[in-house]
Coordinates of C-alpha atoms in Angstrom, one line a residue:
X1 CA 0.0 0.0 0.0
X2 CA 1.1 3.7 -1.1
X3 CA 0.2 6.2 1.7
X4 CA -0.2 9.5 0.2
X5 CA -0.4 12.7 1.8
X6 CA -2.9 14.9 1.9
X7 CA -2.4 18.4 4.2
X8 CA -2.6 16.9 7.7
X9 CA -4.3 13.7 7.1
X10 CA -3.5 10.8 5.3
X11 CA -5.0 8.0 3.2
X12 CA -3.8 4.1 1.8
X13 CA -3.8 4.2 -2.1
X14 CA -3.8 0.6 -3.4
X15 CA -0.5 -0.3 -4.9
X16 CA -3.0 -1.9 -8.2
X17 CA -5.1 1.8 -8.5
X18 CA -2.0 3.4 -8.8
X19 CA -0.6 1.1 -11.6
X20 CA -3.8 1.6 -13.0
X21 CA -3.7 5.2 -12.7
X22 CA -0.3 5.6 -14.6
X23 CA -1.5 2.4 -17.4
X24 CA -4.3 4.6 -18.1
X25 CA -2.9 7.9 -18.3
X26 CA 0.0 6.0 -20.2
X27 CA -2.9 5.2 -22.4
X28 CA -4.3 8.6 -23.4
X29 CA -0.8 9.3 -24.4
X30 CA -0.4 6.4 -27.0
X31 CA -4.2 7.5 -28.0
X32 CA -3.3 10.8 -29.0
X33 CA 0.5 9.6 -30.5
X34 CA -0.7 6.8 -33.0
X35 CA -2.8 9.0 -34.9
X36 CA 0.2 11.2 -36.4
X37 CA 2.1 8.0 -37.8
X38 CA -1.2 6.5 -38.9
X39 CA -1.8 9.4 -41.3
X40 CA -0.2 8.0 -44.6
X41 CA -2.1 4.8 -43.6
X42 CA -5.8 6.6 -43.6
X43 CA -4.4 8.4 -46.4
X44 CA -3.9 5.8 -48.4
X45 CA -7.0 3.4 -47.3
X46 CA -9.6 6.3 -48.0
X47 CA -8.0 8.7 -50.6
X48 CA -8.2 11.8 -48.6
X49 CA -6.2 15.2 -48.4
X50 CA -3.3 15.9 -45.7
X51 CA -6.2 18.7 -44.4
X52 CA -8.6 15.9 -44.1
X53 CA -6.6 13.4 -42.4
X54 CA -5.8 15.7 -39.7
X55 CA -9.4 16.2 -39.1
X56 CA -9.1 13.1 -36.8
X57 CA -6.9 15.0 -34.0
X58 CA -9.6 17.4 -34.7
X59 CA -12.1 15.2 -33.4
X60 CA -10.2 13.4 -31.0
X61 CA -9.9 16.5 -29.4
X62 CA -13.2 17.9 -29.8
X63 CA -14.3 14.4 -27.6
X64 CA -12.0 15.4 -25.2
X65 CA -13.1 18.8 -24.6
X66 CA -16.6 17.7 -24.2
X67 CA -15.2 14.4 -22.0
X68 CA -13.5 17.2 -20.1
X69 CA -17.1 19.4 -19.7
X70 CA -19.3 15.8 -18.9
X71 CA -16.8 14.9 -15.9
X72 CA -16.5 18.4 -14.7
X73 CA -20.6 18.5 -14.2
X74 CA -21.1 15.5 -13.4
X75 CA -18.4 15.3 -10.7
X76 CA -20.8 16.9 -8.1
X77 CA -23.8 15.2 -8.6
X78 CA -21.9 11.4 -8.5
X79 CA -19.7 12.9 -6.0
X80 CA -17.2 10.3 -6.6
X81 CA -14.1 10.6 -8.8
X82 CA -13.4 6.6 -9.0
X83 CA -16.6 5.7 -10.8
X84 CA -16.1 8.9 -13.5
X85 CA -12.7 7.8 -14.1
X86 CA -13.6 4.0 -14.4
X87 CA -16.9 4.6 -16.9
X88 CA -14.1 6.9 -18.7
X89 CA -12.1 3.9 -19.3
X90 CA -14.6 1.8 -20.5
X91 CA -15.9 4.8 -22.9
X92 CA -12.5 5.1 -24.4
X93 CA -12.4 1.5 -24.8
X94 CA -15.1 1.3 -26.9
X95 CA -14.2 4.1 -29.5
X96 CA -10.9 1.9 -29.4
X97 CA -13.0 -0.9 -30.4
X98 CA -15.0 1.5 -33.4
X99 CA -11.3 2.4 -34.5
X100 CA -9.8 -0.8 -34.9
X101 CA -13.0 -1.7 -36.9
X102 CA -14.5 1.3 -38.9
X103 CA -14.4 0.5 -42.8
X104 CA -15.0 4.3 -43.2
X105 CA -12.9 7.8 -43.0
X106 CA -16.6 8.9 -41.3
X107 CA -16.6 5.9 -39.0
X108 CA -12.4 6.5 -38.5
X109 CA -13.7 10.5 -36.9
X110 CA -16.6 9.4 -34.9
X111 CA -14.8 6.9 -33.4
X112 CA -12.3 9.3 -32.9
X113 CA -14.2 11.1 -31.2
X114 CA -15.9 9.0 -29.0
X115 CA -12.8 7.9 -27.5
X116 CA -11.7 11.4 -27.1
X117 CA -14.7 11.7 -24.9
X118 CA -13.1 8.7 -22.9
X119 CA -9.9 10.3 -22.9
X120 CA -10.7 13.9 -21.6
X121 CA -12.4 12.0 -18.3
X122 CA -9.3 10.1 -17.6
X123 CA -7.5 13.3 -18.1
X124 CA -8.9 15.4 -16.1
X125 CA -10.0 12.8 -13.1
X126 CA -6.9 11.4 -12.6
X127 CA -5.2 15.0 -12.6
X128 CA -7.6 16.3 -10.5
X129 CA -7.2 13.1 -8.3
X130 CA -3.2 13.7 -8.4
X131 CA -3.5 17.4 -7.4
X132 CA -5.7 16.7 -4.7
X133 CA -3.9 14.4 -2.6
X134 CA -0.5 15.8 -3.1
X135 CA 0.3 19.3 -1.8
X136 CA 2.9 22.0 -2.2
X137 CA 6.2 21.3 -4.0
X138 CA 4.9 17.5 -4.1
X139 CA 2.1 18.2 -5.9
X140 CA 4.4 19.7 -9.0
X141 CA 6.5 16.3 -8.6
X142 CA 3.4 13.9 -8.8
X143 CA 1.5 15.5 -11.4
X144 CA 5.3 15.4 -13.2
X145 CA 5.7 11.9 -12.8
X146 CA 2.0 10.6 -13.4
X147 CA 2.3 12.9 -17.1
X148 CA 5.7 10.8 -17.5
X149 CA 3.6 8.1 -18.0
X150 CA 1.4 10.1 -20.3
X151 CA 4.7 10.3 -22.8
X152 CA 5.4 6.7 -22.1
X153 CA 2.6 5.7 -23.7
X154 CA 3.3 8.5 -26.5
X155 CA 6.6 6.8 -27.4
X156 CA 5.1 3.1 -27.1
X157 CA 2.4 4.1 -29.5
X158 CA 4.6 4.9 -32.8
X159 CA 6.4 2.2 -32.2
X160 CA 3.2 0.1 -31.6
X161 CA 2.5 1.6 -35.3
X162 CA 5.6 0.3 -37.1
X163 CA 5.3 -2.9 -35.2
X164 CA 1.7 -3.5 -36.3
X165 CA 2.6 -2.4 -40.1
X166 CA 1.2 1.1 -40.1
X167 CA -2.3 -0.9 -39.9
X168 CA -4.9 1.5 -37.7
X169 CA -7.0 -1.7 -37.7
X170 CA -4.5 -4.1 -35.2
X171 CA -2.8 -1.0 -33.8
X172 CA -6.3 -0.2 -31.7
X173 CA -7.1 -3.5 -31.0
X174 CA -3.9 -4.2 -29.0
X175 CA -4.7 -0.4 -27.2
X176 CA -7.6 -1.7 -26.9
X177 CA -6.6 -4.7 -24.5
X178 CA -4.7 -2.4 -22.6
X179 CA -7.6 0.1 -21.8
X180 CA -9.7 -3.0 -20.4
X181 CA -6.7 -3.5 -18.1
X182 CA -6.4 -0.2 -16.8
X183 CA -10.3 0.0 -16.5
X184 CA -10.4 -3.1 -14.1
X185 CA -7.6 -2.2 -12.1
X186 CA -8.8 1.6 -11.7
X187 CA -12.1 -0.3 -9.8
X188 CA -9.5 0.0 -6.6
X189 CA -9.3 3.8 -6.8
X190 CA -9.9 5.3 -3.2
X191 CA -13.6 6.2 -2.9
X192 CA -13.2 9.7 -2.0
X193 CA -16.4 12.1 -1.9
X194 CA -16.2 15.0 -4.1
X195 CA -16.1 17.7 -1.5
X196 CA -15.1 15.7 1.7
X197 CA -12.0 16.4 4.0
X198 CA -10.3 12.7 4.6
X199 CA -10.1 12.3 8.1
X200 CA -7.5 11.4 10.2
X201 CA -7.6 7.5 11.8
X202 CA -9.1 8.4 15.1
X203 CA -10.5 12.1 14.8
X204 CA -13.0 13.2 17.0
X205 CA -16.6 12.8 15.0
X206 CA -18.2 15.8 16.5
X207 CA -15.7 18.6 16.1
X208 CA -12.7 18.7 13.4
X209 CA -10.0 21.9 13.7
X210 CA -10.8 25.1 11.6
X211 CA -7.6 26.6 10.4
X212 CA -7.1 29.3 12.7
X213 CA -6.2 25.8 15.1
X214 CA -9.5 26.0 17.3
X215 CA -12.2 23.5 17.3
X216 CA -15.7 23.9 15.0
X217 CA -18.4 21.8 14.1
X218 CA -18.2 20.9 10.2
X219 CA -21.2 19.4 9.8
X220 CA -23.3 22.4 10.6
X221 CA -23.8 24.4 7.7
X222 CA -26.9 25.9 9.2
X223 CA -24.4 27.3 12.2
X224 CA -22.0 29.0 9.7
X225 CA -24.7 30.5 7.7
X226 CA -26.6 31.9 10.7
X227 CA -23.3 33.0 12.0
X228 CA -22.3 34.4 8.8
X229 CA -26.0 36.2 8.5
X230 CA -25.3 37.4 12.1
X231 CA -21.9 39.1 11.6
X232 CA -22.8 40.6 8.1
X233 CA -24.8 43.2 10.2
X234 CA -21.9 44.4 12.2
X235 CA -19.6 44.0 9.3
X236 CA -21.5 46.3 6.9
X237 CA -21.1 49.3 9.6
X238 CA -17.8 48.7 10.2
X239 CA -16.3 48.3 7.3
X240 CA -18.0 51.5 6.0
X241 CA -16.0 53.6 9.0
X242 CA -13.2 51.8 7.9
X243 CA -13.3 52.9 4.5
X244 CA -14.0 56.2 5.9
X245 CA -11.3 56.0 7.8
X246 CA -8.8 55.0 5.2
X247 CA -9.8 57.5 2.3
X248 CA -6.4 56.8 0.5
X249 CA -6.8 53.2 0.4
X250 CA -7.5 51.4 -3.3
X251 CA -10.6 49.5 -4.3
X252 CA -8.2 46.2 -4.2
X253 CA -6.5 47.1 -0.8
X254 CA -10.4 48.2 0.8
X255 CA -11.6 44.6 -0.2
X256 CA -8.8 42.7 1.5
X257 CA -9.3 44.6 4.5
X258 CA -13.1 44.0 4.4
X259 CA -12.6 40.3 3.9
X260 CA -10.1 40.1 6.6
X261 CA -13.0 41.9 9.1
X262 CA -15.4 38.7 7.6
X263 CA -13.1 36.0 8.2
X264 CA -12.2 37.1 11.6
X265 CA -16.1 37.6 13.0
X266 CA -17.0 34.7 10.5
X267 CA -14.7 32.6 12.7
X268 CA -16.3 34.0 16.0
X269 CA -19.6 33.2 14.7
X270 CA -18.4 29.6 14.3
X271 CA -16.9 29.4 17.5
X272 CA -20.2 31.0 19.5
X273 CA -22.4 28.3 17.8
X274 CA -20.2 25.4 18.3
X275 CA -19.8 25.7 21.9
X276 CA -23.6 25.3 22.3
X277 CA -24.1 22.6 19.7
X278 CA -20.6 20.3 21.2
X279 CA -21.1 19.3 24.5
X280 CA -18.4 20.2 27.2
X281 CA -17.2 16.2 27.1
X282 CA -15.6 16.9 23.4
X283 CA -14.4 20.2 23.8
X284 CA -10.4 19.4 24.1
X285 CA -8.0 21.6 22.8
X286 CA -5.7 21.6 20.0
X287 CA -2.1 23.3 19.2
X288 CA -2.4 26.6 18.2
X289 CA -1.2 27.3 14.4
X290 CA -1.0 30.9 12.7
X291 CA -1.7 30.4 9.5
X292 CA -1.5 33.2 6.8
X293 CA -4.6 35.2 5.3
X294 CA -4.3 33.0 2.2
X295 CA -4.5 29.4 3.9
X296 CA -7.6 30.8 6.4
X297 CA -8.8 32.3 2.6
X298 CA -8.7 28.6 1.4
X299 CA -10.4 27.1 4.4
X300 CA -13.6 29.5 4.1
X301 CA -14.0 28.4 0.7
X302 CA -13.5 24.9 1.5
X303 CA -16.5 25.2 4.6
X304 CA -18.6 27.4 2.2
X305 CA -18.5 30.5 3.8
X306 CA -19.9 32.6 0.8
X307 CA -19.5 35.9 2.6
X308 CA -15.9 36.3 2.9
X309 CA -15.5 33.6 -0.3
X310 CA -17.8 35.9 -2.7
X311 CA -16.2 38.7 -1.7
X312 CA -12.5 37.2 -1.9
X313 CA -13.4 36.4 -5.5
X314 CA -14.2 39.9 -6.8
X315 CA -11.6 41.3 -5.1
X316 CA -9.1 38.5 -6.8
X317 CA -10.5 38.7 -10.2
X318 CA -9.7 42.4 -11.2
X319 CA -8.7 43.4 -15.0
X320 CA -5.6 42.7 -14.0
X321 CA -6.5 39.3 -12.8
X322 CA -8.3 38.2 -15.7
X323 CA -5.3 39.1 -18.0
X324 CA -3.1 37.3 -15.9
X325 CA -5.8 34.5 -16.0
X326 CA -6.3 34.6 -19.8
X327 CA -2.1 34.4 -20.6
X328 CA -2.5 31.2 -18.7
X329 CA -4.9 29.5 -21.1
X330 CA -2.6 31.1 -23.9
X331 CA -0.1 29.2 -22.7
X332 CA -1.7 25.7 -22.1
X333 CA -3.9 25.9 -25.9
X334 CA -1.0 27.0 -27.9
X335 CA 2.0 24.3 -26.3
X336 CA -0.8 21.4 -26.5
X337 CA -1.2 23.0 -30.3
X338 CA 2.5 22.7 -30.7
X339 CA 2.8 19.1 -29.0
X340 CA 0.1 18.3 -31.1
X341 CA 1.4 19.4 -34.2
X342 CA 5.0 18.2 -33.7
X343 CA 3.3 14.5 -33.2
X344 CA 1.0 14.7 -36.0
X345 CA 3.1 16.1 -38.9
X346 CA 6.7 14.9 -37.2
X347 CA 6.0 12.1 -39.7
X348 CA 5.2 13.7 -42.9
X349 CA 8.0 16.2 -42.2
X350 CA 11.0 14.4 -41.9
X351 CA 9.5 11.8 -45.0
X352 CA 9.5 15.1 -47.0
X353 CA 13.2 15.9 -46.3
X354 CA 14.7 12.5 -47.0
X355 CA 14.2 10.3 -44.3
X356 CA 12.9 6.5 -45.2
X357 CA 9.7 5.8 -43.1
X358 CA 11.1 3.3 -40.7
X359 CA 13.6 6.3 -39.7
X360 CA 10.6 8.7 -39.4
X361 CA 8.3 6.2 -37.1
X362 CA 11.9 5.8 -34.8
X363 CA 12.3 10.0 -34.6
X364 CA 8.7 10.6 -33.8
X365 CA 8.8 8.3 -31.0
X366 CA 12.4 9.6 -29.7
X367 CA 10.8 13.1 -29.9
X368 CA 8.0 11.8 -27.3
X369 CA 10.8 9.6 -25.4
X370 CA 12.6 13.2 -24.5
X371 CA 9.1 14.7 -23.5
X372 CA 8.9 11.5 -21.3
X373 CA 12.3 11.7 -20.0
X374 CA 12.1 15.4 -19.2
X375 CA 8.4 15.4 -16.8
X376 CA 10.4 12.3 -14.7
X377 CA 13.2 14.2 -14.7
X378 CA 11.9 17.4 -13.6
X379 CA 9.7 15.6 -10.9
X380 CA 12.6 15.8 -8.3
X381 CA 13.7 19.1 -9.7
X382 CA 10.3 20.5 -9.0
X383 CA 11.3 20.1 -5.2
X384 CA 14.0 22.8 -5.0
X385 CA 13.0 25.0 -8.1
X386 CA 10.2 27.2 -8.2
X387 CA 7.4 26.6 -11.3
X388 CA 8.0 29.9 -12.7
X389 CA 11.9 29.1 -13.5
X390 CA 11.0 26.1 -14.7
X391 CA 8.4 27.0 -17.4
X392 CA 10.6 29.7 -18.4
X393 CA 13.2 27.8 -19.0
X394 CA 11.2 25.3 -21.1
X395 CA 9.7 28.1 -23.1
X396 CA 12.7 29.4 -24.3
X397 CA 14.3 25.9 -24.7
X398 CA 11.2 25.4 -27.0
X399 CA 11.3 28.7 -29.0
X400 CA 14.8 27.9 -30.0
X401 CA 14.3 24.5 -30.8
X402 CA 11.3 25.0 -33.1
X403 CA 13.5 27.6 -35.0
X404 CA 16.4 25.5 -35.2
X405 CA 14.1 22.9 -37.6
X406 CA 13.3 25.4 -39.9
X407 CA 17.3 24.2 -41.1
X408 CA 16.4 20.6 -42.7
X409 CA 19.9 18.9 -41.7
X410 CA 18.7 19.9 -37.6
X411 CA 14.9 18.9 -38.1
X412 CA 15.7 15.7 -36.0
X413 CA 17.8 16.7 -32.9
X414 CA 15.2 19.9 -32.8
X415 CA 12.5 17.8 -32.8
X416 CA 14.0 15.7 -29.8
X417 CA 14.8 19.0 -28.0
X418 CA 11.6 20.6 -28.2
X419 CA 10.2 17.0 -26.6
X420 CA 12.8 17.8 -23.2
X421 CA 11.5 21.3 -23.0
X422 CA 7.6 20.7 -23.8
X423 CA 7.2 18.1 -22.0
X424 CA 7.4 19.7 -17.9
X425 CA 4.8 22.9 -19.2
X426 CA 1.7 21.1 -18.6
X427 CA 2.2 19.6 -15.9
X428 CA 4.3 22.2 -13.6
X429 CA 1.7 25.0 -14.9
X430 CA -1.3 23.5 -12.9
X431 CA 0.3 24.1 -9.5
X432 CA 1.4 27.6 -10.4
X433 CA -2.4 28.5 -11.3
X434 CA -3.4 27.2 -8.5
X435 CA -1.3 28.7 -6.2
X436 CA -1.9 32.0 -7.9
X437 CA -5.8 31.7 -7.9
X438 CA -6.4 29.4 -4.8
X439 CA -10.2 30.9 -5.3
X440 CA -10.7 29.9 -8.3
X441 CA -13.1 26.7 -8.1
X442 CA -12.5 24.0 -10.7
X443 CA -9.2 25.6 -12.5
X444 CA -7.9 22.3 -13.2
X445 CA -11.0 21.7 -15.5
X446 CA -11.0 25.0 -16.9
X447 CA -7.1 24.7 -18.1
X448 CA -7.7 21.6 -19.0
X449 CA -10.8 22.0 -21.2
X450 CA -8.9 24.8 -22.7
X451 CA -6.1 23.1 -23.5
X452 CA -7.6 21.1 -26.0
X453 CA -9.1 23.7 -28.1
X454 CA -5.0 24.0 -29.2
X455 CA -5.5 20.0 -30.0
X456 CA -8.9 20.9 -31.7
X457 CA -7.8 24.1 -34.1
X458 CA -4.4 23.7 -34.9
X459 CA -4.3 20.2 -36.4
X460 CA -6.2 20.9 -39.4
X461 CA -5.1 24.7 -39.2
X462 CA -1.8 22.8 -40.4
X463 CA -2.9 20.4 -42.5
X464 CA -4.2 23.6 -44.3
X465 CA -0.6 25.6 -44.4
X466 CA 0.7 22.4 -45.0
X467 CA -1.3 22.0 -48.6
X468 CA -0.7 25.7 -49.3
X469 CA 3.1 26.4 -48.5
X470 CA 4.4 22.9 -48.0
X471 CA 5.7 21.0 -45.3
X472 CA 8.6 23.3 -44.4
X473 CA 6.0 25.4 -43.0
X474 CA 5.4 23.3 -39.9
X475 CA 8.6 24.3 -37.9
X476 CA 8.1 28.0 -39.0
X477 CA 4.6 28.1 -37.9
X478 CA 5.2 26.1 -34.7
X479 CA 8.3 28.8 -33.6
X480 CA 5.9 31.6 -33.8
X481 CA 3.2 29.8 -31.6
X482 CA 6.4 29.1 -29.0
X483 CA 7.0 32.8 -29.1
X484 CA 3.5 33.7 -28.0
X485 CA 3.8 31.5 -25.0
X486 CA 7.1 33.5 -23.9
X487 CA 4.9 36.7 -24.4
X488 CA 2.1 35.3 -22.4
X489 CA 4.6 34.4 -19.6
X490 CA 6.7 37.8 -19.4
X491 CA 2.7 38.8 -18.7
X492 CA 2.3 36.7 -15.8
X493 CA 5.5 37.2 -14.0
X494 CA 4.6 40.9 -14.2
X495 CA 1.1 40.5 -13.2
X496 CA 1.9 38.5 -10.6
X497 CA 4.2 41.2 -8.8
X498 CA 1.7 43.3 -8.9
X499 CA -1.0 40.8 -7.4
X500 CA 1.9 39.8 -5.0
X501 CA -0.2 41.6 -2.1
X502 CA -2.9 40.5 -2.8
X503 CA -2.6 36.5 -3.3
X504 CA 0.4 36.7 -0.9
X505 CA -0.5 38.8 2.0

């Protein structure tokens, strides 16, 4: 058994759930890879354009956006994360099934599809999962590691490709085997409630501690509200002579000072109505802990207080938090266009400048071996360097790269390099957002539903520069997509000085 930390507490994660865990996210990687190197082969079978073939990322992404949506609403109603991700598998297995099968190009992009749908709930369960039970610096290093296996399965699947000879037919039935595996073996996922604090072994049932170290009562939602209710009185007349008080004071600065005045009589309210719902046998006392404005922020939100929460939020999400907020999605759709692009048209690219086809399948799989290599190598690197550093230094990495294969005698080694530097983005981004917008309810399905609108438009948005200018056009296109990203991120490193006081008071 795996114990895996979660804040204070902790909880057993089977040792077979967790091998399931990285088999299917291994999966969704060799999903996404095959379809690149199994573009001359639907070429050739149906008769269709370079624009037309790409149509199936297209719709393998589309699925995945919408998979994406479905788990994300359906997450509170089920209210458990293990049967999502399990009926996720079994939906991806299926469209496998429809792929190895289809006898059409319109049967090939359903199916596509389907499975996409299949795919975007494994991705976003099991990172939400990941992020979840790992916390601080560790959460960076997990959600590393479990995306390691993502580009595993990425360079297994081109090589699954040549193996099978270039035939889509046995290439998804074998994937498809594999899926059924990680299906059963996701069945031992913790049941964890959507929404529920896991306990420590022993805790006292009627009280838990709030995060100012004091004992409330958790289960009494009606308490907080009527405390909440009864403190919003007092609180609007106050904070009024405070403002009066502080004329000079900003709109930003007069919020945080107002939401500071909720938390603390919010709390108070808490305490008044727990001591007369917890009898005088329970009431034990626990080690005082100061904890910063930002962690008490995060527990409100956690307990539902939508006074100080509601607040919190509109004072977070100024213009200037919004921007900050949007060069973040810039980021995550155009590097999944890029990644997308590189393991789609890789391929046809290196075909076109005089490599034989074996040597092409071998080079697109390296290029997703270095993504591979670099998220398990960053993992423990993640401990001692901060996020920021990190994705700068992969943006630039991946800038030069992509320029460096506009030169046809460097397309291969910039190809392999772009795979180190692309590969820790995704992965080492989520925690940064996070940590920057700790309000923010469901960011990991927002960036993730984003991110594949860069797998949904830029696949045939190729395809079509491709048929117009020629292949040489990929590694041009691809640099100036890179140098966005580094424009988005000199954005949010200056941004984020400026919201310094107010994420990080």
């Amino acid at each position: 058994m795996t114990k895996i930390r979660t804040g204070q507490h902790s909880r057993n994660f089977p040792i077979i759930a967790l091998v399931g865990s990285f088999l299917a996210f291994g999966l969704i990687g060799a999903v996404q890879a095959v379809h690149g190197p199994l573009i001359p082969d639907y070429r050739s079978q149906f008769q269709i354009s370079p624009a037309t073939a790409g149509t199936v990322l297209t719709t393998h992404f589309l699925g995945a956006l919408l998979g994406v949506i479905i788990f994300h609403q359906l997450r509170p109603r089920i209210a458990c994360d293990r049967r999502l991700i399990v009926a996720s598998c079994w939906l991806m297995t299926a469209g496998s099934i429809m792929l190895a099968l289809s006898p059409s190009w319109t049967v090939i992009a359903t199916s596509a599809f389907v499975a996409g749908i299949g795919f975007g709930g494994i991705d976003f369960g099991l990172n939400q999962l990941f992020s979840e039970y790992f916390v601080g610096k560790k959460s960076t290093a997990s959600l590393n590691a479990l995306h390691g296996c993502f580009g595993a399965g990425s360079v297994a699947g081109p090589l699954l490709v040549s193996a099978m000879g270039a035939s889509y037919s046995w290439t998804f039935l074998i994937v498809t085997a594999f899926i059924v595996a990680a299906a059963i073996m996701c069945y031992w996922l913790p049941e964890v409630k959507v929404g529920h604090t896991l306990q420590p072994k022993g805790a006292d049932t009627q009280s838990v501690i709030l995060s100012d170290g004091r004992r409330g009562c958790p289960g009494s939602k009606q308490s907080n509200e009527q405390a909440a209710q009864q403190v919003e009185k007092e609180d609007t007349s106050q904070a009024t002579t405070h403002l009066h008080e502080q004329p000079w004071a900003t709109p930003s600065q007069s919020s945080h000072a107002h939401i500071d005045h909720l938390q603390r009589n919010s709390q108070a309210g808490n305490r008044r109505n727990c001591q007369s719902a917890t009898p005088p046998s329970h009431a034990t006392t626990a080690p005082h802990h100061r904890e910063s404005p930002s962690e008490r922020r995060a527990a409100l939100l956690k307990r539902g207080d939508t006074a100080s929460s509601s607040t919190w939020l509109s004072a977070m999400l100024s213009g200037l938090g919004k921007i900050t907020l949007a060069c973040f999605m810039v980021i995550y759709i155009l590097h999944v266009g890029i990644e997308t692009g590189v393991g789609g048209w890789e391929q046809t690219h290196l075909e076109a400048i005089g490599h034989s086809e074996q040597a092409a399948y071998f080079w697109v799989s390296t290029f997703w071996l270095a993504m591979t290599i670099s998220r398990f190598a960053v993992a423990p690197i993640a401990l001692v360097v901060s996020e920021k550093n990190i994705v700068l230094a992969c943006l630039l990495g991946m800038t030069l790269s992509l320029g460096a294969g506009i030169v046809d005698d460097l397309a291969v080694i910039s190809y392999i390099c772009v795979g180190i530097f692309i590969g820790p983005i995704f992965p080492t981004c989520i925690p940064w957002l996070v940590r920057m917008f700790p309000q923010l309810q469901g960011a990991t399905a927002y960036v993730i539903a984003l991110s594949m609108v860069g797998g949904v438009a830029f696949p045939p948005a190729l395809g079509a520069a491709i048929s117009s200018f020629g292949i040489t056009a990929l590694p041009l296109t691809l640099t100036v997509l890179s140098g966005v990203c580094v424009v988005a991120f000199a954005i949010i490193v200056k941004s984020e000085k400026r919201l310094a006081p107010s994420i990080h008071p």
